[in-house]
Short mmCIF file of C-alpha atoms and ligand atoms in Angstrom, two decimals:
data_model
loop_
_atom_site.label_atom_id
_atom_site.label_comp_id
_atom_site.label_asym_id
_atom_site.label_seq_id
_atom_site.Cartn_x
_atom_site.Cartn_y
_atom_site.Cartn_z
CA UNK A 15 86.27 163.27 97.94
CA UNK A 16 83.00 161.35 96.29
CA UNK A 17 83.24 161.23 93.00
CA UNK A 18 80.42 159.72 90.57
CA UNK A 19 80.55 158.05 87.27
CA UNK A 20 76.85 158.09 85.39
CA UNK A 21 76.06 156.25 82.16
CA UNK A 22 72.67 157.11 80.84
CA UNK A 23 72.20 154.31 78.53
CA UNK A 24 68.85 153.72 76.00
CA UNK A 25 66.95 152.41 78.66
CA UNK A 26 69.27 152.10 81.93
CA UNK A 27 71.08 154.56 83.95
CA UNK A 28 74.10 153.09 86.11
CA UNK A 29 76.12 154.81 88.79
CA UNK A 30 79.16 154.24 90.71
CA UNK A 31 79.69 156.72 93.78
CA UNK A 32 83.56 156.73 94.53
CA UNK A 33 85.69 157.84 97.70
CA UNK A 34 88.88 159.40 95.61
CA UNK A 35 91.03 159.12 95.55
CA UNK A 36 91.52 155.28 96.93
CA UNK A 37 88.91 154.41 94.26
CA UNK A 38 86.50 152.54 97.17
CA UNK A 39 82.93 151.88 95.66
CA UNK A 40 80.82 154.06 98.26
CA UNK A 41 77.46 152.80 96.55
CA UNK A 42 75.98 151.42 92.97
CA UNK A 43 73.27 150.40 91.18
CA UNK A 44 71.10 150.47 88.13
CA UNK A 45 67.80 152.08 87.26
CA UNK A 46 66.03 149.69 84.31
CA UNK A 47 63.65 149.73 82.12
CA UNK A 48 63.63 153.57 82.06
CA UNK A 49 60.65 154.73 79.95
CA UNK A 50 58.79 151.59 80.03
CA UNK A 51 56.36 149.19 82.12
CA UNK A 52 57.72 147.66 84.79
CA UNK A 53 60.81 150.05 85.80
CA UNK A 54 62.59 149.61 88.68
CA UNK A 55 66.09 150.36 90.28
CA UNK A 56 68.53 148.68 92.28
CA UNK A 57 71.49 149.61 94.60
CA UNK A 58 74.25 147.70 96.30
CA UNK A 59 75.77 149.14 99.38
CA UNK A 60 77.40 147.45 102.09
CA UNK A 61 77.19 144.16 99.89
CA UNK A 62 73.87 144.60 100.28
CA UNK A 63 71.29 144.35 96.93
CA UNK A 64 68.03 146.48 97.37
CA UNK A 65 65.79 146.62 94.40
CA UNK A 66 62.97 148.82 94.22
CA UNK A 67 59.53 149.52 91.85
CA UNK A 68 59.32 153.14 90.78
CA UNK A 69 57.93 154.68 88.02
CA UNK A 70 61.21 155.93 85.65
CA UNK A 71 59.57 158.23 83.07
CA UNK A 72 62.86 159.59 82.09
CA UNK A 73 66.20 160.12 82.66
CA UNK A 74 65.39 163.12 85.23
CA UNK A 75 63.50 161.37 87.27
CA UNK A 76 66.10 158.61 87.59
CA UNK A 77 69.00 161.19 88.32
CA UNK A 78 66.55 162.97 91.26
CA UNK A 79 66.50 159.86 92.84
CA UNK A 80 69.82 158.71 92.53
CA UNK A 81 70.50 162.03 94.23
CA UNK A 82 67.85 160.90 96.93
CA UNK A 83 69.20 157.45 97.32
CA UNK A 84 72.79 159.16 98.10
CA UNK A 85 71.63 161.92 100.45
CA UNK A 86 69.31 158.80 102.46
CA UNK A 87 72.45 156.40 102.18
CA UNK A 88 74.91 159.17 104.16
CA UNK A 89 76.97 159.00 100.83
CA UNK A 90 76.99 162.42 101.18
CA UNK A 91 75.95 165.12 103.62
CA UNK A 92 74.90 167.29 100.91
CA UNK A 93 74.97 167.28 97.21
CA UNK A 94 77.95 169.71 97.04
CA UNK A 95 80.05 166.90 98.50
CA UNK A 96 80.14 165.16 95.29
CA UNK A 97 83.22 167.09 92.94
CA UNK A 98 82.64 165.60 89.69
CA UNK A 99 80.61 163.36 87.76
CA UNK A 100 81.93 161.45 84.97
CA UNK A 101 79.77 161.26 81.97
CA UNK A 102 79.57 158.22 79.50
CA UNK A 103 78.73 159.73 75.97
CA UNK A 104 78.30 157.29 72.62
CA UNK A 105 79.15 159.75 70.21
CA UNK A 106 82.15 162.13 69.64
CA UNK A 107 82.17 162.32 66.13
CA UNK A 108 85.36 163.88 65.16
CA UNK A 109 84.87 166.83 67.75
CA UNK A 110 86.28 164.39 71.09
CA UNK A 111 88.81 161.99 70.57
CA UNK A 112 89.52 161.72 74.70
CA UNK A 113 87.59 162.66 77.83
CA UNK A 114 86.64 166.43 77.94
CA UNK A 115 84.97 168.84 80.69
CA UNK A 116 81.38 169.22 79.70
CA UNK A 117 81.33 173.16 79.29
CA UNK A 118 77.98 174.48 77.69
CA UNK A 119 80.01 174.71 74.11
CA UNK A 120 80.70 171.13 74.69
CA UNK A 121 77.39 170.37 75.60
CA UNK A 122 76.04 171.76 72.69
CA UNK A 123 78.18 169.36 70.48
CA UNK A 124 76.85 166.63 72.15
CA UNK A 125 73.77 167.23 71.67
CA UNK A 126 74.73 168.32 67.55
CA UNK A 127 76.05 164.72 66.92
CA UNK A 128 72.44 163.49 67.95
CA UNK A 129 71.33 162.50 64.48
CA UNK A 130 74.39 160.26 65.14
CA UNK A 131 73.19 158.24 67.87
CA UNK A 132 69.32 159.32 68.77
CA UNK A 133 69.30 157.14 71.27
CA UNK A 134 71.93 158.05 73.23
CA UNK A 135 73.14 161.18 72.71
CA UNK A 136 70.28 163.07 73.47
CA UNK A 137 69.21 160.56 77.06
CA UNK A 138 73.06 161.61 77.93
CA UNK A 139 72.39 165.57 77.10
CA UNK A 140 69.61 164.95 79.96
CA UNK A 141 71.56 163.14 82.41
CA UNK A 142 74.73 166.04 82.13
CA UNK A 143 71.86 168.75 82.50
CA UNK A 144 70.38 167.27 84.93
CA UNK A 145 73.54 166.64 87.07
CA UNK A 146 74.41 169.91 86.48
CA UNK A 147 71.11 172.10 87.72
CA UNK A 148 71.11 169.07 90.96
CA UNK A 149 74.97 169.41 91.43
CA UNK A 150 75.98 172.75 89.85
CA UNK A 151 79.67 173.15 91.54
CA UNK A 152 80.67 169.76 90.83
CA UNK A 153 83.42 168.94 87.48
CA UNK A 154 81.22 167.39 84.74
CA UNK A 155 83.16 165.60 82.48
CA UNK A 156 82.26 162.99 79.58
CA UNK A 157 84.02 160.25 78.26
CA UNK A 158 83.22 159.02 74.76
CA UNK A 159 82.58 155.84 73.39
CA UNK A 160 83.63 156.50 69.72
CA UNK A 161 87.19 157.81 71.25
CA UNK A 162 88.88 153.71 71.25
CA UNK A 163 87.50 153.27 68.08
CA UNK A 164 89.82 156.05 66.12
CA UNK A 165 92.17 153.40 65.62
CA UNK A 166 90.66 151.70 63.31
CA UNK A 167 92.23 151.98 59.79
CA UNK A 168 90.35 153.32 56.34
CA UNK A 169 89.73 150.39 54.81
CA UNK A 170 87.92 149.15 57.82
CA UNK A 171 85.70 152.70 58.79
CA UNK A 172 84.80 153.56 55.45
CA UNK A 173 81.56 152.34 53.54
CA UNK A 174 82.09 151.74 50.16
CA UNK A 175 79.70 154.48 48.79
CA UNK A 176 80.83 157.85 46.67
CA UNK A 177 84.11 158.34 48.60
CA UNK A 178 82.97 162.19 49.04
CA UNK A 179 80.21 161.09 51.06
CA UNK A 180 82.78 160.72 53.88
CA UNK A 181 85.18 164.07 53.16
CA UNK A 182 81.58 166.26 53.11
CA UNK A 183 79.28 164.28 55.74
CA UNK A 184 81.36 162.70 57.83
CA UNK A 185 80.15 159.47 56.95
CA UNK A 186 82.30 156.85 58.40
CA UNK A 187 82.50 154.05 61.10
CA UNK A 188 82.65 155.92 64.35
CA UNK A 189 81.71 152.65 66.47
CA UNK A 190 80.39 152.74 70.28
CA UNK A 191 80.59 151.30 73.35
CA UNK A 192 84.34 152.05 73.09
CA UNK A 193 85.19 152.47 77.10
CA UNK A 194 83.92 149.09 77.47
CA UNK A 195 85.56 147.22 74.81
CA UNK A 196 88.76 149.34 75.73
CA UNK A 197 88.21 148.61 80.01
CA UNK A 198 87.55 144.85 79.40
CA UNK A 199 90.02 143.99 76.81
CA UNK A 200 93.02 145.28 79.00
CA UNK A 201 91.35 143.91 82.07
CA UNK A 202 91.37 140.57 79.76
CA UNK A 203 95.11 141.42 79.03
CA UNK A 204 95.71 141.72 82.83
CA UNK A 205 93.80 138.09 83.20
CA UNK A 206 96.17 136.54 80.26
CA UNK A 207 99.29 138.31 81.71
CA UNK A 208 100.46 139.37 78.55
CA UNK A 209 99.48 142.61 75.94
CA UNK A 210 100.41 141.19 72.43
CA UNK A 211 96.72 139.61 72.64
CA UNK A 212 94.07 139.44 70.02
CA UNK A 213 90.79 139.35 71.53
CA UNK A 214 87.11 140.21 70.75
CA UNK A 215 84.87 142.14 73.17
CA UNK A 216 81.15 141.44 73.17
CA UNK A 217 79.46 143.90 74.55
CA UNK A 218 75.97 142.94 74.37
CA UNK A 219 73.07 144.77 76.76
CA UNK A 220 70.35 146.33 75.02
CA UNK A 221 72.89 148.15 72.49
CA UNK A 222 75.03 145.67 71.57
CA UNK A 223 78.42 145.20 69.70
CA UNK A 224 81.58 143.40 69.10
CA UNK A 225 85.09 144.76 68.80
CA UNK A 226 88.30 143.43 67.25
CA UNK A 227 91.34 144.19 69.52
CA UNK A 228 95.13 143.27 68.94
CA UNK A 229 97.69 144.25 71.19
CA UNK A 230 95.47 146.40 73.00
CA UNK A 231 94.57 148.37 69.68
CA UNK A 232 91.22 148.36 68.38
CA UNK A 233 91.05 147.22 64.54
CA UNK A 234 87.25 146.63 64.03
CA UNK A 235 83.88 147.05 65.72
CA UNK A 236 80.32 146.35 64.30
CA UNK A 237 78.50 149.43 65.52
CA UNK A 238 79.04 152.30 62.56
CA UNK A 239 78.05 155.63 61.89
CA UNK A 240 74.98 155.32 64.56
CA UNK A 241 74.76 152.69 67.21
CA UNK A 242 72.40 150.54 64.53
CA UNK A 243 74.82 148.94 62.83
CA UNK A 244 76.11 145.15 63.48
CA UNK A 245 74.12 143.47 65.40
CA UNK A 246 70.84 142.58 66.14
CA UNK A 247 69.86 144.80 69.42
CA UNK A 248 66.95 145.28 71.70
CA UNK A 249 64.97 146.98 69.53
CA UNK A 250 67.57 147.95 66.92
CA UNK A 251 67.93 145.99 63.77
CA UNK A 252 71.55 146.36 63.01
CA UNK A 253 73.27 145.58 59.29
CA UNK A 254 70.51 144.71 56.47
CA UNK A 255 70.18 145.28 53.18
CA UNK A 256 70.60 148.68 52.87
CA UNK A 257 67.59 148.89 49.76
CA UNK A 258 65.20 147.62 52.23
CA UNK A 259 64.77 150.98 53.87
CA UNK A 260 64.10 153.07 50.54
CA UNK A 261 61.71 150.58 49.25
CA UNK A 262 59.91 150.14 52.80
CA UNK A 263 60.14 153.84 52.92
CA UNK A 264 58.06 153.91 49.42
CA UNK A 265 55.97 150.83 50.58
CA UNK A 266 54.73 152.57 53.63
CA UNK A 267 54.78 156.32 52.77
CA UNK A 268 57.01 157.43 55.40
CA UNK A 269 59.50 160.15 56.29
CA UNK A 270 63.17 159.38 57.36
CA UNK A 271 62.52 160.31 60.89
CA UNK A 272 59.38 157.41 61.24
CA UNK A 273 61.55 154.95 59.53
CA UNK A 274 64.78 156.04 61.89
CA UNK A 275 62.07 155.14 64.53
CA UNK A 276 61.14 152.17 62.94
CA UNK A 277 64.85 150.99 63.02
CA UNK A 278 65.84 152.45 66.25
CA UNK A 279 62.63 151.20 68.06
CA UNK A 280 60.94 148.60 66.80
CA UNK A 281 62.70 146.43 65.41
CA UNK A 282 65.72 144.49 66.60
CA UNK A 283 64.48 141.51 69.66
CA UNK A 284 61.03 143.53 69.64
CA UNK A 285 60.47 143.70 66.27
CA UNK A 286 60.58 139.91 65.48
CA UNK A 287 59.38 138.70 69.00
CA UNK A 288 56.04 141.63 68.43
CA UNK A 289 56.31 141.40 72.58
CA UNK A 290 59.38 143.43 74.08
CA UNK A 291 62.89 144.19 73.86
CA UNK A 292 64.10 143.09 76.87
CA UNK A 293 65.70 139.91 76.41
CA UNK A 294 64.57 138.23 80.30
CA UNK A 295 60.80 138.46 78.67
CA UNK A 296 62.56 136.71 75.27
CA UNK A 297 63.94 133.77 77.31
CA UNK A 298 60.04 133.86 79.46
CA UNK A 299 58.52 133.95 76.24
CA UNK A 300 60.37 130.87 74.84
CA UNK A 301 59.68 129.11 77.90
CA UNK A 302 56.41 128.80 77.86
CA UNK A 303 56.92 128.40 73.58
CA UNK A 304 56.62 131.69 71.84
CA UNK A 305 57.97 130.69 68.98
CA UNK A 306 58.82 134.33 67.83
CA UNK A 307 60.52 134.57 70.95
CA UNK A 308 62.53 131.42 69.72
CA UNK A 309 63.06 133.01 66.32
CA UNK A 310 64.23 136.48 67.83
CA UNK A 311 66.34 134.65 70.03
CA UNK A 312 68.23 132.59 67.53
CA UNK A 313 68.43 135.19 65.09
CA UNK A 314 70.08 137.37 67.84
CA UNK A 315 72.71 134.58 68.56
CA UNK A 316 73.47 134.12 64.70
CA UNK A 317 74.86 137.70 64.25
CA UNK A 318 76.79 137.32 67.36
CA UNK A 319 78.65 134.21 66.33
CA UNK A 320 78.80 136.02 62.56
CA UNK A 321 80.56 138.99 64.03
CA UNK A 322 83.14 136.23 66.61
CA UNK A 323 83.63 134.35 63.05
CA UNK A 324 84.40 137.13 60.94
CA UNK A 325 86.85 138.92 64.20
CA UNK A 326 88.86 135.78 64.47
CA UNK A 327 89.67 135.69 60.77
CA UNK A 328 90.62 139.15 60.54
CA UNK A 329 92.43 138.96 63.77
CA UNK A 330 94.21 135.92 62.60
CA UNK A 331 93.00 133.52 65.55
CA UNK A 332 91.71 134.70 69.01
CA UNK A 333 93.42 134.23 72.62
CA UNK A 334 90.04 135.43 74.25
CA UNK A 335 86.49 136.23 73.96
CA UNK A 336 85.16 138.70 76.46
CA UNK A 337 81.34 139.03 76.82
CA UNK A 338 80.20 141.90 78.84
CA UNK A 339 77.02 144.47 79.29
CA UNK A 340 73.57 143.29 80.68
CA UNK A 341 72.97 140.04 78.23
CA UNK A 342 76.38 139.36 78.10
CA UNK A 343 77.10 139.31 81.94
CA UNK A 344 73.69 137.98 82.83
CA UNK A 345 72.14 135.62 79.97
CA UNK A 346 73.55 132.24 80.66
CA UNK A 347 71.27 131.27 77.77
CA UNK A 348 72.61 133.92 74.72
CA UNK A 349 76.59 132.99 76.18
CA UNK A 350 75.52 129.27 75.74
CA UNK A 351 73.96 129.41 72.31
CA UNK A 352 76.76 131.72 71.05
CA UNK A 353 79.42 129.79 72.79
CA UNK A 354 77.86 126.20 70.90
CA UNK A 355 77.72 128.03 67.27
CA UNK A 356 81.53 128.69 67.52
CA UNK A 357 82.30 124.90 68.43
CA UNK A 358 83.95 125.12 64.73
CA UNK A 359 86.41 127.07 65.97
CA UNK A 360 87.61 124.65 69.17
CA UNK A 361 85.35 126.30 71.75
CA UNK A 362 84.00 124.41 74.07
CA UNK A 363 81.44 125.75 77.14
CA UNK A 364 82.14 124.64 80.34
CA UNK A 365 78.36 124.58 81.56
CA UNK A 366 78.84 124.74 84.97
CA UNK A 367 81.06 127.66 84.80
CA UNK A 368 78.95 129.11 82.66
CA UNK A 369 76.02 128.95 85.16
CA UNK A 370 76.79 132.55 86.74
CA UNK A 371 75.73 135.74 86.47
CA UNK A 372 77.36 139.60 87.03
CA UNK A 373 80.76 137.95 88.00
CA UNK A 374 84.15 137.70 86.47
CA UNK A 375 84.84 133.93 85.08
CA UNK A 376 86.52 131.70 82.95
CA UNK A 377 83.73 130.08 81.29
CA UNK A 378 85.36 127.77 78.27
CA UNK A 379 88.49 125.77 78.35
CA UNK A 380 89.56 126.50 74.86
CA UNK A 381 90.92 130.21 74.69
CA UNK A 382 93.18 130.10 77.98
CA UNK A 383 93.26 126.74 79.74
CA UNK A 384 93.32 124.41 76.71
CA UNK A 385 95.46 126.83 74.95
CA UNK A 386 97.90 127.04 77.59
CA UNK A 387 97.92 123.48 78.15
CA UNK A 388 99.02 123.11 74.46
CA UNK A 389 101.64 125.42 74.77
CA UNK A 390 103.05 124.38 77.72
CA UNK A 391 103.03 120.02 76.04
CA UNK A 392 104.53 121.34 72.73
CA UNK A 393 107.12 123.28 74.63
CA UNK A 394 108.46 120.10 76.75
CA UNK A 395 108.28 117.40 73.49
CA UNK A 396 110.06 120.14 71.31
CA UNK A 397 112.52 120.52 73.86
CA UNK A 398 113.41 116.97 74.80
CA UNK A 399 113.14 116.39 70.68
CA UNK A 400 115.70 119.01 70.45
CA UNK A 401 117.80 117.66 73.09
CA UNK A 402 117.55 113.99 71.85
CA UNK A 403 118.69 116.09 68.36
CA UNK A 404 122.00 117.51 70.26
CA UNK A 405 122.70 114.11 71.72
CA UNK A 406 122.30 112.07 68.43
CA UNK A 407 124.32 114.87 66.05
CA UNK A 408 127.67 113.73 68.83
CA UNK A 409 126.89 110.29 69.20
CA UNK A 410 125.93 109.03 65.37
CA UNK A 411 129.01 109.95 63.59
CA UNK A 412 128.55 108.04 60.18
CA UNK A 413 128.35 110.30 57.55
CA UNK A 414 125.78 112.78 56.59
CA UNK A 415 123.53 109.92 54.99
CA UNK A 416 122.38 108.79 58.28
CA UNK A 417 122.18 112.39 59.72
CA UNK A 418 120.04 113.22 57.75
CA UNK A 419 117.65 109.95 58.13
CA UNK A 420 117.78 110.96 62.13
CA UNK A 421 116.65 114.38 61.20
CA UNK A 422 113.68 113.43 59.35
CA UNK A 423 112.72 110.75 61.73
CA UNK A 424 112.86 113.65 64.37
CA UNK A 425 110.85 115.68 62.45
CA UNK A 426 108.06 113.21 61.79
CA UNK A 427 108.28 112.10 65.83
CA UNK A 428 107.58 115.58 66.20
CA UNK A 429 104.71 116.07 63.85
CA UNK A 430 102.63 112.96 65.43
CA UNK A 431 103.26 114.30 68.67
CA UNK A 432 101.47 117.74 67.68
CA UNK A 433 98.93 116.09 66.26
CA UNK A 434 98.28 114.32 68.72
CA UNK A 435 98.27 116.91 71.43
CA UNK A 436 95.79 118.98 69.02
CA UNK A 437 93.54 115.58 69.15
CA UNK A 438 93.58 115.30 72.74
CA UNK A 439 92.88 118.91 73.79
CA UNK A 440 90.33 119.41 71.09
CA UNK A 441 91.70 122.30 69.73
CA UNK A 442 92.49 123.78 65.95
CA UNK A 443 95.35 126.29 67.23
CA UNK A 444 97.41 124.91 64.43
CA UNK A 445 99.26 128.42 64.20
CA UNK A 446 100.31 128.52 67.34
CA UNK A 447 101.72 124.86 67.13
CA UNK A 448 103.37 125.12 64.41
CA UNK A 449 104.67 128.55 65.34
CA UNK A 450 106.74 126.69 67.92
CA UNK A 451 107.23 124.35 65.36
CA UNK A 452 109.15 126.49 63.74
CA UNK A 453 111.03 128.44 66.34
CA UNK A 454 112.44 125.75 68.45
CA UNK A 455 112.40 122.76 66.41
CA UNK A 456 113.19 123.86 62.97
CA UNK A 457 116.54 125.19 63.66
CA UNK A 458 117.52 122.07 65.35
CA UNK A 459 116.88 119.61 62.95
CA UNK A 460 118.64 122.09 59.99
CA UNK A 461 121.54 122.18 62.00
CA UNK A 462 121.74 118.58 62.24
CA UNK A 463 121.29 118.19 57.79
CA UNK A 464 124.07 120.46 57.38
P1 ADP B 603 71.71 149.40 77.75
O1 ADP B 603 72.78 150.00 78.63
O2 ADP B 603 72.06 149.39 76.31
O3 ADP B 603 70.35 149.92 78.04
P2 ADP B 603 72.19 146.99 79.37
O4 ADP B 603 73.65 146.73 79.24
O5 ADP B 603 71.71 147.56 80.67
O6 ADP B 603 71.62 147.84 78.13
O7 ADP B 603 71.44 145.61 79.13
C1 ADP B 603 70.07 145.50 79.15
C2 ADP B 603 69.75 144.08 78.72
O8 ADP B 603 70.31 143.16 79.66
C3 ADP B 603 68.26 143.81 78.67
O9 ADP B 603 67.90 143.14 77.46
C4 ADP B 603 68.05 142.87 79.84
O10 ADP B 603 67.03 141.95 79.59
C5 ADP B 603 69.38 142.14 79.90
N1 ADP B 603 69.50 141.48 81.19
C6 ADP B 603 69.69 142.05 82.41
N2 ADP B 603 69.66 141.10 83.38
C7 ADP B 603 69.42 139.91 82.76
C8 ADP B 603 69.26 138.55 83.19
N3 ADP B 603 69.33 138.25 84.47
N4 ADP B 603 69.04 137.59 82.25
C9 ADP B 603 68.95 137.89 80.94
N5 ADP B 603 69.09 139.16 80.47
C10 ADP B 603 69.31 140.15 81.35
#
């Protein structure tokens, strides 16, 4: 049975054909650049990459070829082969909190929540209708991107304006880009063979936006009550001074809907660079030494590495950072520049991992290998400390005086050695250490005072 699995994104559709139900990729690939110069599609079949110019005015004409491409490829023998298509929606508002079948009542409350997300919403209304009228018999489904995100608590999805502004208009955090924070952060929990994790997700393509995720749970994300919030984007300008847009809307006469234009489509990487919002003509334009390129670039990098900063302190420390989307998996450059700003934090790039692109890859030593290494060195000197402990509490037997002066000479051993060990692997997990600290060695030496 093929299945498919469609996200209509601002500017990108991707597609996943699937033989079900043993989950084997039959065929994927991207269209790019959809409404813009330049647009072209790729496919992968047979571990084979094609890539191919075509005009993409819309999101119609991208899902009549797609249907092309899979009738051409012998995907399917005809289009009533494929059963269902899986739909990736941004915004559920309070109407989807898991994935639903996209009935025409549904459909419609998509398309309501538009004002919500008008750059999504609305391209994914196209890309259901048109699967339906190409594929009419096949399940339609959609799976929602603000559906992780209902975790988070009050304090964190509330904006701190008249408190009735959320109870009448629904004015709240909603997030986005929830399946992929929520399918990378367990695939990260899979990697780190544990669950009680705290990680942060960066999913940065043309939306972007970071999530805060402990023990699987989501606590935080940037994007809010639209996908414009957070960080800088494509053409998006994410969190600013809020009084900017009322006194640019005075400056320059305009309605809400040209300034929501303004904001949505102009501004972000486009809006500083004045050239594009595609971030492979940033990194052209700096080569050649744009410097607006340079500034759109950096300032793009700065929010990222705000957002890691301000996750790891409310997530108490950080046993992984995930990046993920089409910068994130392909900019070697943004990971880099992001990776460098959080050197404050321990992190340190391993440049020659980091020299990939679209694959799965360990690409500092601080989070896991470092970490681990620490873990693994603190566990063996705590132990043998404890040990030496046992064997020094039967063989000094001369009063508590000098028990007790073996028990703090055990405890400062200790303390060099775990300072050491944070010198040499170049890393500020103090919690961690002196979590073990505590556990193993702690008990020992008060059992040897008393
Ligand atoms: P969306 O789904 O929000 O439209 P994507 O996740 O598809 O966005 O990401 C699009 C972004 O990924 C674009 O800015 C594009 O330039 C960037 N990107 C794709 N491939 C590369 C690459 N090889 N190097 C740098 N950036 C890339």
């Amino acid at each position: 049975m093929v299945v498919l699995s469609v996200n209509a994104g601002s500017s990108s559709l991707k597609f996943k054909a699937y033989d079900m139900p043993e989950e084997t990729v039959l065929i994927s690939g991207v269209f790019e650049r959809i409404g813009m110069k330049d647009s072209f599609y790729t496919i992968k079949i047979n571990g084979e990459k094609i890539r191919k110019e075509e005009d993409l005015n819309n999101h119609e004409k991208a899902f009549e070829i797609l249907m092309e491409e899979l009738l051409e490829n012998k995907i399917v023998d005809s289009l009533d082969d494929i059963k269902a298509i899986g739909h990736r929606i941004v915004q559920g508002g309070s109407y989807f909190d898991k994935t639903e079948e996209m009935t025409e009542e549904n459909i419609k409350k998509v398309k309501e929540l538009s004002s919500l997300a008008p750059l999504h919403n609305p391209a994914a209304v196209k890309g259901i209708k048109a699967a339906i009228n190409v594929v009419p018999n096949a399940l339609q489904t959609g799976a929602f991107d603000t559906a992780f995100h209902q975790t988070i608590e009050e304090e964190n999805y509330l904006y701190p304006v008249p408190y009735e502004w959320c109870e009448k208009y629904q004015v709240r955090k909603y997030g986005a880009h929830g399946t992929s924070h929520k399918y990378v952060s367990s695939r990260m929990n899979e990697i780190l063979g544990r669950y009680n994790t705290k990680l942060i997700t960066c999913h940065i393509g043309n939306g972007a936006s970071i999530s805060a995720i402990k023990d699987g749970v989501c606590i935080n994300t940037s994007m809010g009550l639209t996908p414009n919030a957070g960080l800088m984007m494509g053409s998006r300008c994410g969190d600013m001074d809020a009084t900017v847009v009322t006194y640019m809307m005075r400056s320059l006469e305009c309605t809400p809907e040209e300034m929501d234009t303004i904001l949505n489509k102009q501004s972000g990487l486009l809006g500083i660079s004045g050239i594009s919002s595609d971030s492979r003509d940033i990194e052209d334009g700096m080569k050649i030494g744009n410097q607006r390129c340079a500034l759109a670039q950096k300032m793009f990098a700065r929010k990222i590495i705000d957002h890691i900063a301000k996750y790891y302190v409310e997530l108490g420390g950080c046993d992984g950072i995930v990046f993920t989307a089409g910068i994130g998996e392909n900019s070697i450059h943004t990971r880099r520049e992001v990776l460098d700003g959080l050197s404050v934090l321990g992190v340190k790039i391993d440049e020659e991992a980091n020299d990939c692109r679209g694959i799965e890859r360990l690409i500092t030593g601080y989070f896991i290998a470092s970490r681990a290494a620490t873990r693994i060195a603190c566990s063996v000197a705590t132990i043998l400390a404890g040990l030496i402990a046992a064997l020094l509490k039967i063989t000094v037997r001369k009063g508590k005086k000098i028990q007790v002066v073996t028990a703090c000479t055990l405890a400062f051993v200790i303390e060099v050695v775990h300072m050491l060990l944070v010198y040499i692997t170049n890393t500020n997990d103090l919690e961690f250490v002196i979590g073990i600290y505590r556990k193993v060695v702690g008990p020992m030496i008060v059992a040897n005072v008393v």
